[in-house]
Short mmCIF file of C-alpha atoms in Angstrom, two decimals:
data_model
loop_
_atom_site.label_atom_id
_atom_site.label_comp_id
_atom_site.label_asym_id
_atom_site.label_seq_id
_atom_site.Cartn_x
_atom_site.Cartn_y
_atom_site.Cartn_z
CA MET G 1055 -13.21 13.86 19.59
CA GLY G 1056 -13.47 17.04 17.45
CA ARG G 1057 -14.81 17.22 13.91
CA PRO G 1058 -11.75 16.45 11.65
CA TRP G 1059 -10.61 19.35 9.66
CA ILE G 1060 -10.55 17.21 6.59
CA LEU G 1061 -14.32 17.16 6.33
CA ASP G 1062 -14.23 20.97 5.39
CA TYR G 1063 -12.01 20.17 2.34
CA ASP G 1064 -12.39 18.99 -1.01
CA GLY G 1065 -10.98 15.45 -1.68
CA ALA G 1066 -9.21 16.62 -4.84
CA ASN G 1067 -5.48 16.84 -4.68
CA CYS G 1068 -5.31 13.99 -2.14
CA THR G 1069 -2.18 11.94 -3.07
CA ILE G 1070 -3.34 8.83 -1.51
CA GLY G 1071 -6.30 8.83 -3.84
CA ALA G 1072 -4.15 9.56 -6.78
CA ALA G 1073 -1.63 6.73 -5.89
CA VAL G 1074 -4.50 4.33 -5.34
CA GLY G 1075 -6.04 5.27 -8.62
CA ILE G 1076 -2.67 4.20 -10.28
CA ILE G 1077 -1.77 1.15 -8.36
CA GLY G 1078 -4.65 0.31 -6.01
CA GLU G 1079 -5.80 -3.08 -7.41
CA ARG G 1080 -4.98 -6.49 -6.34
CA TRP G 1081 -3.29 -7.82 -9.59
CA THR G 1082 -1.26 -4.64 -9.96
CA PHE G 1083 0.25 -5.20 -6.35
CA LEU G 1084 1.04 -8.75 -7.26
CA VAL G 1085 2.78 -7.78 -10.52
CA LEU G 1086 4.86 -5.19 -8.69
CA ARG G 1087 5.73 -7.82 -6.03
CA GLU G 1088 7.14 -10.00 -8.72
CA VAL G 1089 9.16 -7.24 -10.36
CA PHE G 1090 10.57 -6.37 -7.00
CA ASN G 1091 11.43 -9.91 -6.53
CA GLY G 1092 13.46 -9.86 -9.73
CA VAL G 1093 10.74 -11.68 -11.73
CA ARG G 1094 10.67 -9.92 -15.07
CA ARG G 1095 9.03 -12.13 -17.69
CA PHE G 1096 5.56 -12.53 -18.58
CA ASP G 1097 5.36 -16.37 -18.27
CA ASP G 1098 7.19 -16.35 -14.81
CA MET G 1099 4.68 -13.76 -13.65
CA GLN G 1100 1.68 -15.54 -15.05
CA ARG G 1101 2.76 -18.70 -13.21
CA ARG G 1102 3.51 -17.08 -9.90
CA THR G 1103 0.46 -14.75 -9.72
CA GLN G 1104 -1.97 -17.14 -11.53
CA ALA G 1105 -3.33 -13.89 -13.00
CA PRO G 1106 -5.47 -14.74 -16.08
CA ARG G 1107 -3.16 -13.80 -19.12
CA GLN G 1108 -5.44 -11.05 -20.38
CA ILE G 1109 -5.61 -9.24 -16.97
CA LEU G 1110 -1.71 -9.75 -16.56
CA SER G 1111 -1.07 -8.25 -19.93
CA ASP G 1112 -3.62 -5.39 -19.15
CA ARG G 1113 -1.91 -4.69 -15.88
CA LEU G 1114 1.61 -4.62 -17.25
CA GLY G 1115 0.53 -2.36 -20.09
CA ARG G 1116 -0.98 0.08 -17.66
CA LEU G 1117 2.11 0.17 -15.43
CA VAL G 1118 4.22 0.72 -18.49
CA ASP G 1119 1.90 3.56 -19.79
CA ARG G 1120 2.17 5.12 -16.29
CA GLY G 1121 5.84 5.13 -16.41
CA LEU G 1122 6.29 2.53 -13.54
CA LEU G 1123 7.77 -0.27 -15.75
CA ARG G 1124 9.63 -0.34 -18.91
CA LYS G 1125 9.98 -2.98 -21.61
CA VAL G 1126 13.40 -4.19 -22.53
CA PRO G 1127 13.99 -6.57 -25.24
CA TYR G 1128 15.89 -9.81 -24.87
CA GLN G 1129 16.39 -12.84 -27.03
CA GLU G 1130 17.37 -16.27 -26.11
CA HIS G 1131 19.32 -18.50 -28.61
CA GLY G 1132 17.06 -19.86 -31.34
CA GLN G 1133 13.96 -18.03 -30.01
CA ARG G 1134 12.20 -15.00 -31.30
CA SER G 1135 12.90 -11.66 -29.50
CA ARG G 1136 10.90 -10.93 -26.48
CA HIS G 1137 10.65 -8.33 -23.75
CA GLU G 1138 10.87 -8.22 -20.11
CA TYR G 1139 9.67 -5.71 -17.60
CA ARG G 1140 11.84 -3.52 -15.29
CA LEU G 1141 11.06 -0.89 -12.97
CA THR G 1142 11.64 2.71 -13.72
CA GLU G 1143 12.73 5.18 -11.06
CA ALA G 1144 9.14 6.08 -10.22
CA GLY G 1145 8.30 2.27 -10.06
CA LEU G 1146 11.33 1.72 -7.64
CA ASP G 1147 9.81 4.45 -5.30
CA LEU G 1148 6.98 2.28 -4.84
CA TYR G 1149 9.01 -0.01 -2.72
CA PRO G 1150 7.90 1.36 0.68
CA VAL G 1151 4.25 0.59 -0.46
CA LEU G 1152 5.15 -3.04 -0.84
CA VAL G 1153 7.29 -3.17 2.26
CA ALA G 1154 4.52 -1.73 4.36
CA LEU G 1155 1.97 -4.24 2.94
CA MET G 1156 4.45 -7.04 3.81
CA GLN G 1157 5.21 -5.77 7.28
CA TRP G 1158 1.52 -5.63 8.08
CA GLY G 1159 0.95 -9.07 6.46
CA ASP G 1160 3.81 -10.42 8.49
CA ARG G 1161 2.12 -9.38 11.65
CA HIS G 1162 -1.66 -9.94 10.82
CA ALA G 1163 -1.96 -12.27 7.92
CA VAL G 1164 0.97 -14.68 8.37
CA SER G 1165 0.45 -18.50 8.21
CA PRO G 1166 1.60 -20.67 11.02
CA ALA G 1167 4.67 -21.54 8.81
CA GLY G 1168 5.89 -18.06 8.85
CA PRO G 1169 6.44 -15.57 5.95
CA LEU G 1170 7.73 -16.68 2.65
CA ALA G 1171 10.36 -14.06 2.44
CA LEU G 1172 12.64 -11.99 4.76
CA LEU G 1173 14.13 -8.57 3.66
CA THR G 1174 17.64 -7.94 4.63
CA HIS G 1175 20.04 -5.17 4.07
CA ARG G 1176 22.34 -6.23 1.34
CA ASP G 1177 25.43 -4.55 3.09
CA CYS G 1178 25.19 -5.91 6.56
CA GLY G 1179 22.51 -8.70 6.47
CA GLU G 1180 20.27 -7.27 9.07
CA ARG G 1181 16.39 -7.37 8.72
CA VAL G 1182 15.01 -4.43 6.99
CA ARG G 1183 11.97 -2.53 8.28
CA LEU G 1184 10.03 0.75 7.62
CA GLU G 1185 10.04 3.26 10.34
CA LEU G 1186 7.91 6.40 10.81
CA THR G 1187 10.10 9.19 11.65
CA CYS G 1188 10.01 13.01 11.56
CA GLY G 1189 12.25 15.71 10.36
CA ALA G 1190 13.60 16.21 13.92
CA GLY G 1191 14.70 12.57 14.05
CA HIS G 1192 12.00 11.36 16.38
CA LYS G 1193 10.66 7.61 16.00
CA LEU G 1194 6.98 7.55 15.95
CA ALA G 1195 5.21 4.65 17.54
CA SER G 1196 1.94 4.85 15.75
CA ALA G 1197 -0.57 6.87 13.87
CA ARG G 1198 -1.67 8.36 17.09
CA GLU G 1199 1.41 10.51 16.91
CA VAL G 1200 0.84 12.10 13.64
CA THR G 1201 -1.23 15.20 13.13
CA PRO G 1202 -2.41 15.54 9.57
CA LEU G 1203 -2.64 19.38 8.48
CA PRO G 1204 -4.01 21.03 5.40
CA GLY G 1205 -1.41 21.25 2.62
CA PRO G 1206 -0.92 23.66 -0.11
CA GLY G 1207 -3.51 21.76 -2.41
CA ALA G 1208 -6.23 21.91 0.09
CA ARG G 1209 -9.35 23.53 -1.02
CA LYS G 1210 -12.30 24.25 1.34
CA THR G 1211 -15.56 22.66 0.09
CA ALA G 1212 -18.20 25.18 -1.07
CA MET S 751 21.19 -10.79 -13.68
CA GLY S 752 20.85 -14.03 -12.17
CA ARG S 753 17.65 -16.05 -11.78
CA PRO S 754 15.74 -14.83 -8.73
CA TRP S 755 15.55 -17.49 -5.88
CA ILE S 756 11.82 -16.80 -5.65
CA LEU S 757 10.98 -18.54 -8.76
CA ASP S 758 11.92 -21.96 -7.08
CA TYR S 759 9.37 -21.16 -4.28
CA ASP S 760 5.66 -21.63 -4.03
CA GLY S 761 3.78 -18.10 -3.75
CA ALA S 762 2.01 -19.57 -0.56
CA ASN S 763 2.71 -17.74 2.51
CA CYS S 764 3.61 -14.61 0.84
CA THR S 765 2.49 -11.92 3.33
CA ILE S 766 2.19 -9.25 0.59
CA GLY S 767 -0.37 -11.49 -1.28
CA ALA S 768 -2.15 -12.05 2.06
CA ALA S 769 -2.22 -8.24 2.92
CA VAL S 770 -3.48 -7.45 -0.80
CA GLY S 771 -6.26 -10.02 -0.42
CA ILE S 772 -7.54 -8.18 2.64
CA ILE S 773 -7.09 -4.58 1.69
CA GLY S 774 -5.96 -4.49 -2.07
CA GLU S 775 -8.91 -2.71 -3.47
CA ARG S 776 -9.51 0.90 -4.33
CA TRP S 777 -12.43 1.61 -2.16
CA THR S 778 -10.93 -0.17 0.83
CA PHE S 779 -7.90 2.10 0.58
CA LEU S 780 -10.17 5.25 0.40
CA VAL S 781 -12.38 4.01 3.40
CA LEU S 782 -9.20 3.47 5.45
CA ARG S 783 -7.90 6.94 4.36
CA GLU S 784 -11.10 8.49 5.68
CA VAL S 785 -10.76 6.68 9.07
CA PHE S 786 -7.19 7.54 9.51
CA ASN S 787 -8.29 11.24 8.90
CA GLY S 788 -10.82 10.88 11.63
CA VAL S 789 -13.92 10.53 9.48
CA ARG S 790 -15.80 7.81 11.17
CA ARG S 791 -19.47 8.05 10.03
CA PHE S 792 -21.05 6.58 7.04
CA ASP S 793 -22.54 9.59 5.41
CA ASP S 794 -19.42 11.62 5.79
CA MET S 795 -17.34 8.62 4.19
CA GLN S 796 -19.91 8.36 1.36
CA ARG S 797 -19.64 12.05 0.48
CA ARG S 798 -16.02 12.16 0.69
CA THR S 799 -15.15 8.88 -1.15
CA GLN S 800 -18.07 9.16 -3.69
CA ALA S 801 -18.34 5.49 -3.27
CA PRO S 802 -21.82 4.06 -4.08
CA ARG S 803 -23.49 3.31 -0.85
CA GLN S 804 -23.81 -0.28 -1.44
CA ILE S 805 -20.11 -0.72 -1.96
CA LEU S 806 -19.18 1.55 0.91
CA SER S 807 -21.33 -0.68 3.12
CA ASP S 808 -19.81 -3.80 1.64
CA ARG S 809 -16.22 -2.61 2.24
CA LEU S 810 -16.92 -1.36 5.78
CA GLY S 811 -18.52 -4.82 6.65
CA ARG S 812 -15.60 -6.58 5.33
CA LEU S 813 -13.11 -4.41 7.38
CA VAL S 814 -15.10 -5.17 10.44
CA ASP S 815 -15.16 -8.86 9.63
CA ARG S 816 -11.46 -8.74 9.21
CA GLY S 817 -11.00 -7.11 12.55
CA LEU S 818 -9.59 -3.76 11.12
CA LEU S 819 -12.43 -1.70 12.02
CA ARG S 820 -14.94 -1.78 15.00
CA LYS S 821 -18.44 -0.49 15.28
CA VAL S 822 -19.23 1.92 18.12
CA PRO S 823 -22.75 3.09 18.70
CA TYR S 824 -23.55 6.84 19.14
CA GLN S 825 -26.81 8.80 19.45
CA GLU S 826 -27.46 12.32 18.55
CA HIS S 827 -30.10 14.18 20.52
CA GLY S 828 -33.59 13.25 19.08
CA GLN S 829 -32.24 10.88 16.49
CA ARG S 830 -32.04 7.03 16.34
CA SER S 831 -28.91 5.24 17.49
CA ARG S 832 -26.35 4.80 14.87
CA HIS S 833 -22.81 3.58 14.87
CA GLU S 834 -19.53 4.92 13.78
CA TYR S 835 -16.28 3.04 12.55
CA ARG S 836 -13.05 3.03 14.58
CA LEU S 837 -9.81 1.44 13.79
CA THR S 838 -8.71 -1.57 15.94
CA GLU S 839 -5.05 -2.13 16.74
CA ALA S 840 -4.68 -4.34 13.51
CA GLY S 841 -6.25 -1.48 11.67
CA LEU S 842 -3.94 1.08 13.05
CA ASP S 843 -1.01 -1.05 11.88
CA LEU S 844 -1.83 -0.29 8.44
CA TYR S 845 -0.81 3.25 8.72
CA PRO S 846 2.48 2.79 7.06
CA VAL S 847 0.63 1.48 3.98
CA LEU S 848 -1.27 4.56 3.84
CA VAL S 849 1.70 6.91 4.44
CA ALA S 850 3.70 5.10 1.84
CA LEU S 851 0.99 5.53 -0.69
CA MET S 852 0.84 9.20 0.13
CA GLN S 853 4.59 9.64 0.03
CA TRP S 854 4.66 8.06 -3.41
CA GLY S 855 1.72 10.09 -4.53
CA ASP S 856 3.15 13.31 -3.15
CA ARG S 857 6.18 12.63 -5.46
CA HIS S 858 4.69 11.10 -8.49
CA ALA S 859 1.00 11.85 -8.70
CA VAL S 860 0.59 15.37 -7.04
CA SER S 861 -1.23 18.12 -8.71
CA PRO S 862 0.37 21.48 -9.57
CA ALA S 863 -1.42 22.90 -6.50
CA GLY S 864 0.41 20.56 -4.20
CA PRO S 865 -0.95 17.87 -1.87
CA LEU S 866 -4.16 18.22 0.17
CA ALA S 867 -2.64 17.17 3.46
CA LEU S 868 0.73 17.21 5.30
CA LEU S 869 1.54 14.78 8.04
CA THR S 870 3.27 16.29 10.99
CA HIS S 871 4.72 15.00 14.27
CA ARG S 872 2.12 15.70 16.94
CA ASP S 873 4.81 16.50 19.45
CA CYS S 874 7.24 18.59 17.60
CA GLY S 875 5.42 19.64 14.40
CA GLU S 876 8.09 18.46 12.05
CA ARG S 877 7.11 16.53 8.83
CA VAL S 878 6.58 12.89 9.21
CA ARG S 879 7.99 10.32 6.69
CA LEU S 880 8.73 6.75 6.30
CA GLU S 881 12.22 5.44 6.30
CA LEU S 882 13.71 2.22 5.16
CA THR S 883 16.14 1.21 7.90
CA CYS S 884 17.83 -2.05 9.15
CA GLY S 885 18.32 -3.63 12.46
CA ALA S 886 21.86 -2.15 12.65
CA GLY S 887 20.46 1.25 12.29
CA HIS S 888 21.56 1.88 8.75
CA LYS S 889 19.31 4.08 6.39
CA LEU S 890 18.57 2.44 2.99
CA ALA S 891 18.27 4.60 0.11
CA SER S 892 16.21 2.37 -2.14
CA ALA S 893 15.13 -1.13 -3.03
CA ARG S 894 18.37 -1.81 -4.49
CA GLU S 895 20.01 -2.02 -1.10
CA VAL S 896 17.57 -4.80 0.08
CA THR S 897 18.21 -8.49 -0.46
CA PRO S 898 14.99 -10.77 0.02
CA LEU S 899 15.83 -14.18 1.35
CA PRO S 900 13.78 -17.19 1.82
CA GLY S 901 11.82 -17.01 5.15
CA PRO S 902 10.59 -19.98 7.38
CA GLY S 903 7.27 -20.19 5.36
CA ALA S 904 9.16 -20.59 1.92
CA ARG S 905 8.42 -24.04 0.34
CA LYS S 906 10.23 -25.16 -2.75
CA THR S 907 7.84 -25.73 -5.74
CA ALA S 908 7.64 -29.41 -6.93
#
């Protein structure tokens, strides 16, 4: 195979790198999984992820700082005010990342019992999946049908 | 909002958790990015990711052990035999994870210059994207249209 063009370009402006720099960490994924599942409170997250409290607190703080989660106060009767965590619009946009991980896991890392959860379409009940498509409406079977090209942020290396 | 059903279930058999346990780490994502870009040789990967050699070697080894990459020997004229890294079928199936990260990064973590790379359909040249669809052929606009349900591997907590 030929030399890939990407070798002649600087890795700067790679948006995979940028995204991974923000969320590419085990506990961060697990926190996001919980929030997408509707789990919004610290103690629930802590119990489900088994993350050490200090790490969970740190990861939640970073996700808030990055604008992916926001803190919303709540108060239960007779208790002090607390806050829960909700996804911002930028956070909601991470959903395909989680679904892609889940889809891969369902295929390659599933236990004999089967997966814990199934994703269904709220309106019709059918199973949800991610599809690789193109602007002309073609469905792509795999990465082999994709050609990466230099984008506007590509800079040749010196 | 109501209490999410997932709180009553054991986190075991969660395939997001399983997938993240395998690939949920910064350097691992960057290695996979390189391989999907056609970069297959250690020195090229090292230069592009800036990963310390020991870390890169460790992550490549884990990906081979997990069956996501395989080592293929090659020899250049007058040099000793070396090997390069290629995706297995299970590795190729990770592509949507990378595309999902890239799509999110293109929207929320892009530099003013724009993204480094654009993904195009090999056959028609149109831009490639991930779409959330359902078995009935509906396109879903966001995570809000997805209802997660307990799957076969769901176990109630005691």
